Amino acid sequence: MAAACAQACRGKLPEGATGAQQQTTTAVASAASASKDADPHCPLWASKGECEKNAAFMASNCATACARRREERRDKDPQCAAWAAAGDCDTREAFMRRTCATACERALDDQLDGAECAALVAKGACSTAGGLAACRSSCLVSLHANLTSDTEGNCWYWGTDGECDSNGVWMRETCPLSCAKLEACGAEPESPECARPFECPPARDQRQDCIRRALAGECRAGGTAASAWAPEGETRWASSHMVKKCSLSCHLLDPASVARAAVRPPVRPSPLVDAPPLFALRRRHSPSRCAIGHGAALLDGRCPSSKTRRLPWRRVRCREATSPPRMTPRLPHPRPLTPPAGEEVGSGEGDGAERAWEPSMLRVQTILASPRVRLVRGIVTPAEAEQLIAAAGSRFAPSGTARAGSVDYRTSETAMLPAAAPAVAALRQRMAHLMGYPDATLEPLQCVRYVPGQYYKPHHDFYNACETWLEGNRHFTFLVYLRAVPGGGGETRFPRLNITVDATPYAALLFNNCLDNGEPDERTLHEGLPPLTATKYAINGWMHSKAFSGASLD
Ligand SMILES: O=C(O)CCC(=O)C(=O)O
Ligand SMILES: [Fe+2]
């Protein structure tokens, strides 16, 4: 499934997978062989350093990926150490990464011996350029110990999903801070500890010049212009990029800038699908304004009462969809959307006399106001739905997932859709237009297929804020159901909202993954239930807060 991963989970983040793997590997381990990796995620885990961090498991399950990784990292030139010492890992980055990966990593390790670094750390020298340059590894360890002991950016989210209990051994090792905090909050939900905002764990610097850049103020917001001191051709980095590439230096030399760099743009409501009722007061929820319980406010979408003492991650009030649901053609309709030049969409072969899609076919049904969940009926025609399935063709491969315990978390199959296919281009255009976001914020569309019995267990579609400084987070999910699922099953369920949405053909389930202030909204936990007898087809369209440049996540 390396190929499958390359297709379906390019760029995804396999954090936590090893931890879950450690608990659930017996079957996989016995199937391991030296010549073939036992798990499709092996190359991703290897690229995240798991061959070193988790040697025993990786040796028996991912021997091939680890061998390849070792070869990639081997210094291939006797001059590597000298080049690295001269700073070539920064100035000739691509060449050095290929040729001298190990020497470049060593250049970012401690340059003094253990006792000397321990003495420097004890003196507080990590917040000076000299101390940090001499002892980067020791400073990182010390910072983790002082600031946070979580080592994965997703810890808090996994914790709120109950992983500290269900995946306890690994979670307590990887996410001790989040698990301890969740436990403390259980006993004392209004405690200052509980209200402390989520922290992104600091990570290694990726370049030698991080210290110099941090001292020059690049961790601060707004640094995109060419800097006076930058070598010719080298521009200043945007602060978000800087904080990601130079996490350690920014944390130690300019801590105030780190929090500010985690930009989470607010969600823009769409007048086409979210027109507020006339005269309704529009209130923006802002957890940081709550006098108490920011964490709870994040979950609840409103400030908690000081009188209530409920566990923050269970504070969600389950609201049934109001009945009868509001069914509103939101007029004025979007201006007519034209298919890409020269292409007729919705009148392909086999659809006989079916009408081509037009905006008046849309009906927006509000299922829940907060978090916003709607059903956009008529987002595709039946003929287009078939064209989308045809565009997926034979590209289906096992779906990926970024969460801990990923092995049996999602059993469906995913196909990346070719952006040039007319039905795909038209659907993207409709999604972007409906939300008022540019097309560039949409991830490449994916078709997901569930044969009877396949499922996707509860998960969030948003990403860890620490990982999304650059890409922005997923503000909206469009899940377009392409066919009816006769025989039952195949619904999308939101357990924290007590909502179950039927796979409604030609309609998009549209929900916000983030609160209006851009913070991930924990209430949007959802799952794809298994179809009982028929095959379910749907399209995932994830719309980010910023232009999406990377490979598709899943
Ligand atoms: O198939 C469904 O109903 C849910 C799919 C989903 O949540 C996802 O692919 O992220
Ligand atoms: Fe999802």
Coordinates of C-alpha atoms and ligand atoms in Angstrom, one line a residue:
M1 CA 0.0 0.0 0.0
A2 CA 2.9 2.3 -0.4
A3 CA 1.3 3.2 -3.7
A4 CA -2.0 3.5 -1.9
C5 CA -0.5 5.9 0.6
A6 CA 1.2 7.8 -2.1
Q7 CA -2.2 8.3 -3.7
A8 CA -4.6 8.5 -0.8
C9 CA -2.6 9.9 2.1
R10 CA 0.1 12.0 0.5
G11 CA 1.2 14.6 3.0
K12 CA -0.8 13.1 5.8
L13 CA 0.5 13.1 9.3
P14 CA 1.0 9.6 10.8
E15 CA 1.4 10.9 14.3
G16 CA 0.4 8.4 16.9
A17 CA 0.3 5.6 14.6
T18 CA 3.3 3.9 16.1
G19 CA 1.8 4.2 19.6
A20 CA -1.4 2.5 18.5
Q21 CA 0.6 0.1 16.6
Q22 CA 2.6 -0.9 19.6
Q23 CA -0.6 -2.1 21.2
T24 CA -2.1 -3.8 18.3
T25 CA 0.7 -5.3 16.4
T26 CA 0.6 -9.0 17.1
A27 CA -1.2 -9.9 13.9
V28 CA 0.8 -7.5 11.8
A29 CA 4.1 -8.5 13.4
S30 CA 3.7 -12.1 12.6
A31 CA 3.1 -11.3 9.0
A32 CA 6.3 -9.3 8.7
S33 CA 9.0 -10.3 6.5
A34 CA 12.4 -8.9 5.9
S35 CA 11.7 -8.2 2.2
K36 CA 8.3 -6.6 2.4
D37 CA 6.9 -4.1 4.8
A38 CA 3.9 -5.4 6.8
D39 CA 2.2 -2.0 6.9
P40 CA 1.4 0.5 4.2
H41 CA 2.3 3.3 6.5
C42 CA 5.9 2.2 6.9
P43 CA 7.5 4.8 4.6
L44 CA 5.6 7.6 6.3
W45 CA 6.6 6.3 9.8
A46 CA 10.2 5.9 8.6
S47 CA 10.2 9.5 7.3
K48 CA 9.0 10.6 10.8
G49 CA 12.0 9.0 12.4
E50 CA 10.2 6.0 13.8
C51 CA 13.0 3.6 12.7
E52 CA 15.2 5.2 15.4
K53 CA 12.5 6.1 18.0
N54 CA 10.6 2.8 17.8
A55 CA 13.4 0.5 16.6
A56 CA 12.1 -2.9 17.7
F57 CA 8.6 -2.5 16.2
M58 CA 10.0 -1.0 13.0
A59 CA 12.6 -3.7 12.5
S60 CA 10.1 -6.4 12.5
N61 CA 7.4 -4.6 10.5
C62 CA 9.0 -2.0 8.3
A63 CA 12.5 -3.4 7.6
T64 CA 12.4 -2.4 3.9
A65 CA 11.3 1.2 4.6
C66 CA 13.9 1.5 7.3
A67 CA 16.7 0.1 5.1
R68 CA 15.7 2.7 2.4
R69 CA 15.7 5.4 5.0
R70 CA 19.1 4.5 6.3
E71 CA 20.5 4.6 2.8
E72 CA 18.9 8.0 2.2
R73 CA 20.4 9.3 5.4
R74 CA 23.9 7.9 4.8
D75 CA 26.6 10.5 4.2
K76 CA 27.7 9.9 0.7
D77 CA 30.8 12.1 0.5
P78 CA 33.8 12.2 2.8
Q79 CA 33.6 16.0 2.9
C80 CA 30.2 16.0 4.4
A81 CA 31.3 16.9 7.9
A82 CA 33.4 19.8 6.7
W83 CA 30.6 21.2 4.4
A84 CA 28.1 20.9 7.3
A85 CA 30.5 22.8 9.6
A86 CA 30.8 25.5 7.0
G87 CA 27.0 26.1 7.0
D88 CA 26.4 24.4 3.6
C89 CA 23.4 22.5 5.0
D90 CA 21.6 25.9 4.8
T91 CA 23.1 27.4 1.7
R92 CA 23.0 24.2 -0.4
E93 CA 20.0 22.7 1.3
A94 CA 18.7 20.4 -1.4
F95 CA 22.1 19.0 -2.3
M96 CA 23.1 18.5 1.3
R97 CA 19.9 16.8 2.2
R98 CA 20.5 14.3 -0.6
T99 CA 24.2 13.9 0.0
C100 CA 25.0 14.6 3.7
A101 CA 21.8 14.1 5.6
T102 CA 23.5 12.6 8.7
A103 CA 26.2 15.3 8.8
C104 CA 23.5 18.0 8.6
E105 CA 21.6 16.4 11.5
R106 CA 24.7 16.2 13.6
A107 CA 25.4 19.9 13.0
L108 CA 22.1 20.5 14.9
D109 CA 23.0 18.2 17.8
D110 CA 25.0 19.1 20.8
Q111 CA 28.4 20.3 19.9
L112 CA 29.8 19.9 23.4
D113 CA 29.9 16.8 25.6
G114 CA 27.0 15.8 27.9
A115 CA 28.5 17.3 31.1
E116 CA 29.3 20.6 29.5
C117 CA 25.8 20.9 28.0
A118 CA 24.2 19.9 31.3
A119 CA 26.1 22.7 33.0
L120 CA 25.1 25.3 30.3
V121 CA 21.5 24.3 30.5
A122 CA 21.6 24.5 34.3
K123 CA 23.0 28.1 33.9
G124 CA 20.0 29.1 31.7
A125 CA 22.3 29.4 28.6
C126 CA 19.6 28.0 26.3
S127 CA 18.1 31.4 25.9
T128 CA 21.4 32.8 24.6
A129 CA 22.6 32.4 21.1
G130 CA 25.9 30.8 22.2
G131 CA 24.4 28.3 24.6
L132 CA 21.8 27.3 22.1
A133 CA 24.3 26.8 19.3
A134 CA 26.5 24.6 21.5
C135 CA 23.8 22.4 23.0
R136 CA 20.6 22.3 20.8
S137 CA 19.6 18.8 21.7
S138 CA 20.0 19.3 25.4
C139 CA 18.1 22.6 25.2
L140 CA 15.2 20.9 23.4
V141 CA 15.0 18.2 26.1
S142 CA 15.1 20.8 28.8
L143 CA 12.5 22.9 27.1
H144 CA 10.2 19.9 26.7
A145 CA 10.6 19.2 30.4
N146 CA 9.9 22.8 31.4
L147 CA 7.3 23.9 29.0
T148 CA 5.3 20.8 28.0
S149 CA 6.0 17.1 28.1
D150 CA 3.8 16.3 25.2
T151 CA 5.8 15.3 22.2
E152 CA 3.1 15.3 19.5
G153 CA 1.0 18.3 18.4
N154 CA -2.2 16.2 18.3
C155 CA -2.0 15.2 21.9
W156 CA -4.8 17.4 23.2
Y157 CA -7.2 16.5 20.5
W158 CA -6.5 12.8 20.9
G159 CA -7.0 13.2 24.6
T160 CA -10.3 14.8 24.2
D161 CA -11.3 11.9 22.0
G162 CA -10.7 9.5 25.0
E163 CA -7.4 8.1 23.8
C164 CA -5.8 8.6 27.2
D165 CA -8.1 5.7 28.3
S166 CA -8.5 3.7 25.2
N167 CA -4.8 3.9 24.1
G168 CA -3.4 4.5 27.6
V169 CA 0.1 3.1 27.6
W170 CA 1.2 5.0 24.5
M171 CA -0.7 8.1 25.2
R172 CA 0.8 8.5 28.7
E173 CA 4.2 8.2 27.2
T174 CA 3.7 10.5 24.3
C175 CA 1.1 12.9 25.7
P176 CA 1.6 13.0 29.4
L177 CA 0.8 16.7 29.7
S178 CA -2.5 16.5 27.9
C179 CA -3.6 13.3 29.7
A180 CA -2.7 14.8 33.1
K181 CA -4.5 18.0 32.2
L182 CA -7.6 16.1 31.1
E183 CA -7.5 14.2 34.4
A184 CA -7.1 17.4 36.4
C185 CA -9.9 19.0 34.6
G186 CA -12.2 16.1 35.4
A187 CA -11.7 16.8 39.1
E188 CA -11.6 20.6 38.8
P189 CA -12.9 21.8 35.5
E190 CA -12.6 25.5 36.3
S191 CA -9.0 25.3 37.5
P192 CA -6.4 27.6 35.9
E193 CA -4.7 24.4 34.6
C194 CA -7.8 23.4 32.8
A195 CA -8.3 26.8 31.2
R196 CA -4.7 26.9 29.9
P197 CA -4.7 27.1 26.2
F198 CA -3.4 24.3 24.1
E199 CA 0.4 24.4 23.6
C200 CA 2.3 23.3 20.5
P201 CA 5.3 21.3 21.6
P202 CA 8.6 22.7 20.4
A203 CA 10.5 20.7 17.9
R204 CA 14.1 20.6 16.6
D205 CA 15.4 23.4 14.5
Q206 CA 15.8 22.3 10.9
R207 CA 18.5 24.8 9.9
Q208 CA 21.7 26.0 11.4
D209 CA 20.9 29.7 10.6
C210 CA 17.8 29.5 12.9
I211 CA 19.5 31.2 15.7
R212 CA 20.7 34.1 13.5
R213 CA 17.2 34.4 12.0
A214 CA 15.5 34.4 15.4
L215 CA 17.8 37.1 16.7
A216 CA 17.1 39.1 13.6
G217 CA 13.4 39.1 14.5
E218 CA 12.1 36.7 12.0
C219 CA 9.9 34.8 14.5
R220 CA 7.8 37.9 14.7
A221 CA 4.8 38.4 12.5
G222 CA 5.1 40.2 9.2
G223 CA 8.5 39.2 8.1
T224 CA 8.2 38.6 4.4
A225 CA 10.3 41.3 3.0
A226 CA 13.9 40.9 2.0
S227 CA 16.1 41.4 5.0
A228 CA 19.2 43.6 5.0
W229 CA 21.4 40.9 6.4
A230 CA 20.1 38.0 4.3
P231 CA 22.6 36.6 1.9
E232 CA 21.9 37.6 -1.7
G233 CA 18.8 35.9 -3.1
E234 CA 17.6 34.8 0.2
T235 CA 14.5 36.5 1.5
R236 CA 13.1 36.7 4.9
W237 CA 10.6 34.0 5.8
A238 CA 7.1 34.6 6.8
S239 CA 6.9 34.2 10.6
S240 CA 4.7 31.1 10.4
H241 CA 7.3 29.4 8.2
M242 CA 10.0 30.5 10.5
V243 CA 8.3 29.2 13.6
K244 CA 7.8 25.8 11.9
K245 CA 11.4 25.6 10.5
C246 CA 13.1 27.1 13.6
S247 CA 10.7 26.0 16.3
L248 CA 13.4 25.6 19.0
S249 CA 15.2 28.9 18.3
C250 CA 11.9 30.8 18.3
H251 CA 10.7 29.1 21.4
L252 CA 13.9 29.9 23.3
L253 CA 15.0 33.2 21.8
D254 CA 11.6 34.8 21.0
P255 CA 8.9 33.0 23.0
A256 CA 6.4 35.8 22.7
S257 CA 6.3 35.4 18.9
V258 CA 5.5 31.8 18.9
A259 CA 2.0 32.1 20.2
R260 CA 1.3 34.9 17.8
A261 CA 2.6 33.0 14.8
A262 CA -0.1 30.3 15.1
V263 CA -2.5 32.2 12.8
R264 CA -5.9 30.7 12.7
P265 CA -8.0 32.9 10.4
P266 CA -11.6 33.2 11.4
V267 CA -14.3 31.4 9.5
R268 CA -16.1 33.6 7.0
P269 CA -19.8 32.9 7.0
S270 CA -21.3 32.5 3.6
P271 CA -24.3 34.6 2.7
L272 CA -25.5 31.9 0.3
V273 CA -25.7 29.0 2.8
D274 CA -25.7 30.8 6.1
A275 CA -27.8 33.9 5.6
P276 CA -28.9 34.8 9.1
P277 CA -32.6 35.1 9.8
L278 CA -33.8 38.7 9.4
F279 CA -33.2 40.8 12.5
A280 CA -31.4 38.0 14.3
L281 CA -28.6 39.2 16.5
R282 CA -25.3 37.9 15.2
R283 CA -23.1 36.9 18.0
R284 CA -19.6 35.7 17.4
H285 CA -18.4 33.2 19.9
S286 CA -14.9 34.0 21.3
P287 CA -13.7 31.5 24.0
S288 CA -10.8 33.8 25.0
R289 CA -13.4 36.4 26.1
C290 CA -14.9 34.0 28.6
A291 CA -14.1 34.9 32.2
I292 CA -13.6 31.2 33.0
G293 CA -13.2 27.9 31.3
H294 CA -11.7 28.7 27.9
G295 CA -11.3 25.0 27.2
A296 CA -14.9 24.3 28.0
A297 CA -16.0 27.3 25.9
L298 CA -14.1 25.9 23.0
L299 CA -16.1 22.7 23.2
D300 CA -19.4 24.3 24.0
G301 CA -19.4 27.2 21.6
R302 CA -20.4 29.5 24.5
C303 CA -19.0 30.6 27.8
P304 CA -19.6 28.1 30.5
S305 CA -21.5 29.0 33.6
S306 CA -19.5 29.1 36.8
K307 CA -22.2 27.1 38.5
T308 CA -22.0 24.1 36.2
R309 CA -19.3 21.6 36.8
R310 CA -19.3 19.1 34.1
L311 CA -16.3 17.5 32.4
P312 CA -15.2 19.8 29.6
W313 CA -14.9 17.2 27.0
R314 CA -18.4 15.9 27.8
R315 CA -19.9 19.3 28.0
V316 CA -21.5 19.2 24.6
R317 CA -25.2 19.5 24.8
C318 CA -26.8 17.1 22.4
R319 CA -29.3 18.8 20.3
E320 CA -31.6 16.9 17.9
A321 CA -32.2 18.4 14.6
T322 CA -35.3 20.6 14.9
S323 CA -38.2 19.3 13.1
P324 CA -39.5 20.1 10.6
P325 CA -36.1 21.2 9.3
R326 CA -35.8 24.5 7.6
M327 CA -35.7 24.1 3.8
T328 CA -34.8 27.3 2.2
P329 CA -33.8 28.2 -1.3
R330 CA -31.4 30.9 -0.4
L331 CA -32.1 33.6 -2.8
P332 CA -30.7 35.3 -4.6
H333 CA -29.2 32.2 -6.1
P334 CA -25.5 32.2 -6.9
R335 CA -24.9 33.7 -10.3
P336 CA -25.0 31.1 -13.0
L337 CA -22.0 28.8 -12.9
T338 CA -20.6 27.9 -16.2
P339 CA -18.8 24.6 -16.8
P340 CA -15.2 24.9 -17.9
A341 CA -15.0 26.2 -21.5
G342 CA -16.2 23.8 -24.1
E343 CA -17.4 21.1 -21.7
E344 CA -21.0 20.2 -21.0
V345 CA -21.4 18.9 -17.5
G346 CA -24.4 17.0 -16.5
S347 CA -25.4 15.9 -20.0
G348 CA -22.9 13.1 -20.5
E349 CA -23.6 9.8 -22.1
G350 CA -26.4 7.8 -20.6
D351 CA -28.3 10.6 -18.9
G352 CA -30.8 10.9 -21.6
A353 CA -33.0 14.0 -21.2
E354 CA -31.7 15.0 -17.8
R355 CA -31.5 18.8 -17.2
A356 CA -28.0 20.3 -17.0
W357 CA -27.2 21.5 -13.5
E358 CA -28.3 25.0 -12.6
P359 CA -28.2 27.0 -9.4
S360 CA -31.9 26.9 -8.9
M361 CA -31.6 23.2 -8.2
L362 CA -29.9 24.0 -4.9
R363 CA -31.8 23.8 -1.6
V364 CA -30.0 24.4 1.7
Q365 CA -31.4 22.6 4.7
T366 CA -30.1 23.8 8.0
I367 CA -29.7 20.8 10.3
L368 CA -27.9 22.5 13.2
A369 CA -27.0 26.2 13.8
S370 CA -24.0 25.5 16.0
P371 CA -21.8 23.9 14.9
R372 CA -23.1 24.7 11.5
V373 CA -24.4 21.6 9.8
R374 CA -26.4 21.8 6.6
L375 CA -27.5 19.6 3.8
V376 CA -27.1 21.2 0.4
R377 CA -29.5 19.3 -1.8
G378 CA -29.0 19.2 -5.6
I379 CA -25.3 20.1 -5.6
V380 CA -24.9 17.6 -8.4
T381 CA -27.2 16.0 -10.9
P382 CA -27.6 12.2 -11.1
A383 CA -25.6 12.2 -14.3
E384 CA -22.8 14.2 -12.7
A385 CA -22.8 11.8 -9.8
E386 CA -22.2 8.9 -12.1
Q387 CA -19.5 10.9 -14.0
L388 CA -17.7 11.5 -10.7
I389 CA -17.8 7.8 -9.9
A390 CA -16.4 7.1 -13.4
A391 CA -13.7 9.7 -12.9
A392 CA -12.6 7.8 -9.8
G393 CA -12.3 4.8 -12.1
S394 CA -9.8 2.3 -10.9
R395 CA -7.9 4.7 -8.7
F396 CA -9.4 3.4 -5.4
A397 CA -6.9 2.3 -2.8
P398 CA -7.3 1.8 1.0
S399 CA -8.1 5.1 2.6
G400 CA -5.5 6.6 4.9
T401 CA -6.0 8.2 8.3
A402 CA -3.8 10.4 10.4
R403 CA -5.0 9.3 13.8
A404 CA -3.7 7.1 16.5
G405 CA -5.0 3.5 16.2
S406 CA -5.3 3.9 12.5
V407 CA -5.0 0.2 11.7
D408 CA -8.7 -0.6 11.8
Y409 CA -10.0 2.9 12.1
R410 CA -11.0 3.4 8.5
T411 CA -11.7 0.5 6.2
S412 CA -13.0 2.3 3.2
E413 CA -11.2 3.0 -0.1
T414 CA -10.3 6.4 -1.5
A415 CA -9.6 7.7 -5.0
M416 CA -8.0 11.0 -5.8
L417 CA -10.1 12.7 -8.5
P418 CA -8.5 14.2 -11.5
A419 CA -9.0 18.0 -11.3
A420 CA -9.4 18.3 -15.0
A421 CA -12.4 16.0 -15.3
P422 CA -15.3 18.4 -16.2
A423 CA -17.6 17.1 -13.4
V424 CA -14.8 17.5 -10.8
A425 CA -14.0 21.0 -12.0
A426 CA -17.7 22.0 -11.9
L427 CA -18.2 20.6 -8.4
R428 CA -15.1 22.4 -7.1
Q429 CA -16.4 25.6 -8.6
R430 CA -19.8 25.2 -6.9
M431 CA -18.3 24.5 -3.6
A432 CA -16.0 27.5 -3.7
H433 CA -18.8 29.7 -4.9
L434 CA -21.2 28.6 -2.3
M435 CA -18.8 29.3 0.5
G436 CA -17.3 32.5 -1.0
Y437 CA -13.8 31.0 -0.7
P438 CA -11.4 30.8 -3.6
D439 CA -11.0 27.5 -5.4
A440 CA -7.4 27.4 -4.2
T441 CA -8.5 26.8 -0.6
L442 CA -10.0 23.4 -1.7
E443 CA -8.0 20.2 -1.3
P444 CA -8.0 18.0 -4.3
L445 CA -11.4 16.2 -4.3
Q446 CA -11.4 12.6 -3.1
C447 CA -14.0 9.9 -3.8
V448 CA -14.6 7.5 -1.0
R449 CA -16.2 4.1 -1.4
Y450 CA -17.6 1.8 1.3
V451 CA -18.6 -1.7 0.3
P452 CA -21.0 -3.3 2.8
G453 CA -19.5 -3.5 6.3
Q454 CA -16.8 -0.9 5.7
Y455 CA -16.7 2.2 7.9
Y456 CA -14.8 5.2 9.2
K457 CA -14.8 5.4 13.0
P458 CA -15.4 8.7 14.8
H459 CA -12.8 11.3 13.9
H460 CA -12.4 15.1 13.3
D461 CA -11.6 16.5 9.9
F462 CA -9.7 19.5 11.3
Y463 CA -6.0 19.2 11.8
N464 CA -3.7 19.9 14.7
A465 CA -3.2 23.6 14.8
C466 CA 0.6 23.2 15.3
E467 CA 0.7 21.4 11.9
T468 CA -1.4 23.9 10.1
W469 CA 0.4 27.2 10.5
L470 CA 1.3 27.1 6.9
E471 CA -1.6 25.2 5.2
G472 CA -4.4 26.7 7.3
N473 CA -7.0 24.4 8.8
R474 CA -10.0 22.8 7.2
H475 CA -12.8 25.3 7.8
F476 CA -15.5 23.2 6.0
T477 CA -16.2 19.7 5.0
F478 CA -18.4 19.0 2.0
L479 CA -19.4 15.3 1.8
V480 CA -21.3 14.8 -1.4
Y481 CA -23.4 11.6 -1.5
L482 CA -23.3 10.2 -5.0
R483 CA -25.8 7.3 -4.8
A484 CA -28.6 6.2 -2.6
V485 CA -27.7 3.3 -0.2
P486 CA -30.6 0.9 -0.5
G487 CA -30.7 -1.6 2.3
G488 CA -29.8 0.8 5.1
G489 CA -26.6 2.0 6.8
G490 CA -24.1 4.4 5.3
E491 CA -25.2 7.3 7.3
T492 CA -22.9 10.0 8.7
R493 CA -23.2 10.2 12.4
F494 CA -22.2 13.0 14.8
P495 CA -22.1 11.3 18.2
R496 CA -21.6 14.5 20.2
L497 CA -24.5 16.2 18.5
N498 CA -26.8 13.2 18.3
I499 CA -27.3 13.8 14.6
T500 CA -27.4 11.0 12.0
V501 CA -27.6 12.2 8.4
D502 CA -28.7 9.7 5.7
A503 CA -26.6 9.3 2.6
T504 CA -28.9 11.5 0.6
P505 CA -28.1 11.2 -3.1
Y506 CA -26.9 14.3 -5.0
A507 CA -26.7 16.3 -1.7
A508 CA -23.7 17.6 0.2
L509 CA -23.5 17.3 3.9
L510 CA -21.8 20.6 4.7
F511 CA -20.3 21.3 8.1
N512 CA -17.9 23.7 9.8
N513 CA -15.0 22.0 11.4
C514 CA -13.9 25.2 13.2
L515 CA -15.5 27.7 15.4
D516 CA -16.0 31.1 13.9
N517 CA -12.8 32.3 15.5
G518 CA -10.8 29.6 13.6
E519 CA -10.2 27.3 16.5
P520 CA -11.0 23.6 15.9
D521 CA -14.5 22.7 17.1
E522 CA -14.4 19.5 19.0
R523 CA -18.1 19.0 18.7
T524 CA -17.7 18.0 15.0
L525 CA -16.6 14.5 15.8
H526 CA -18.3 12.3 13.2
E527 CA -18.2 8.9 11.6
G528 CA -19.2 7.0 8.5
L529 CA -21.4 4.1 9.4
P530 CA -21.1 0.9 7.4
P531 CA -23.6 0.4 4.6
L532 CA -25.5 -2.9 5.2
T533 CA -26.0 -4.3 1.7
A534 CA -25.2 -1.7 -0.9
T535 CA -22.0 0.2 -1.8
K536 CA -21.8 3.8 -0.7
Y537 CA -20.0 6.5 -2.8
A538 CA -19.2 10.0 -1.6
I539 CA -16.9 12.9 -2.4
N540 CA -14.9 14.7 0.2
G541 CA -14.2 18.3 -0.4
W542 CA -12.2 20.0 2.3
M543 CA -12.0 23.8 2.2
H544 CA -9.1 25.4 4.1
S545 CA -8.7 28.8 5.7
K546 CA -5.9 29.6 3.3
A547 CA -4.9 28.6 -0.1
F548 CA -4.0 24.9 0.0
S549 CA -0.7 24.2 -1.6
G550 CA 0.2 20.8 -0.3
A551 CA -0.7 17.3 -1.3
S552 CA -4.0 16.1 -0.1
L553 CA -4.4 15.2 3.5
D554 CA -7.0 12.7 4.6
Ligands
LIG1 O1 -18.6 8.6 4.8 C1 -19.0 9.3 5.7 O2 -20.2 9.4 6.0 C2 -18.0 10.1 6.5 C3 -16.7 10.3 5.8 C4 -15.8 11.2 6.5 O3 -16.1 11.6 7.6 C5 -14.4 11.5 6.0 O4 -14.1 10.9 4.9 O5 -13.7 12.3 6.6
FE2 FE -14.6 13.1 8.2

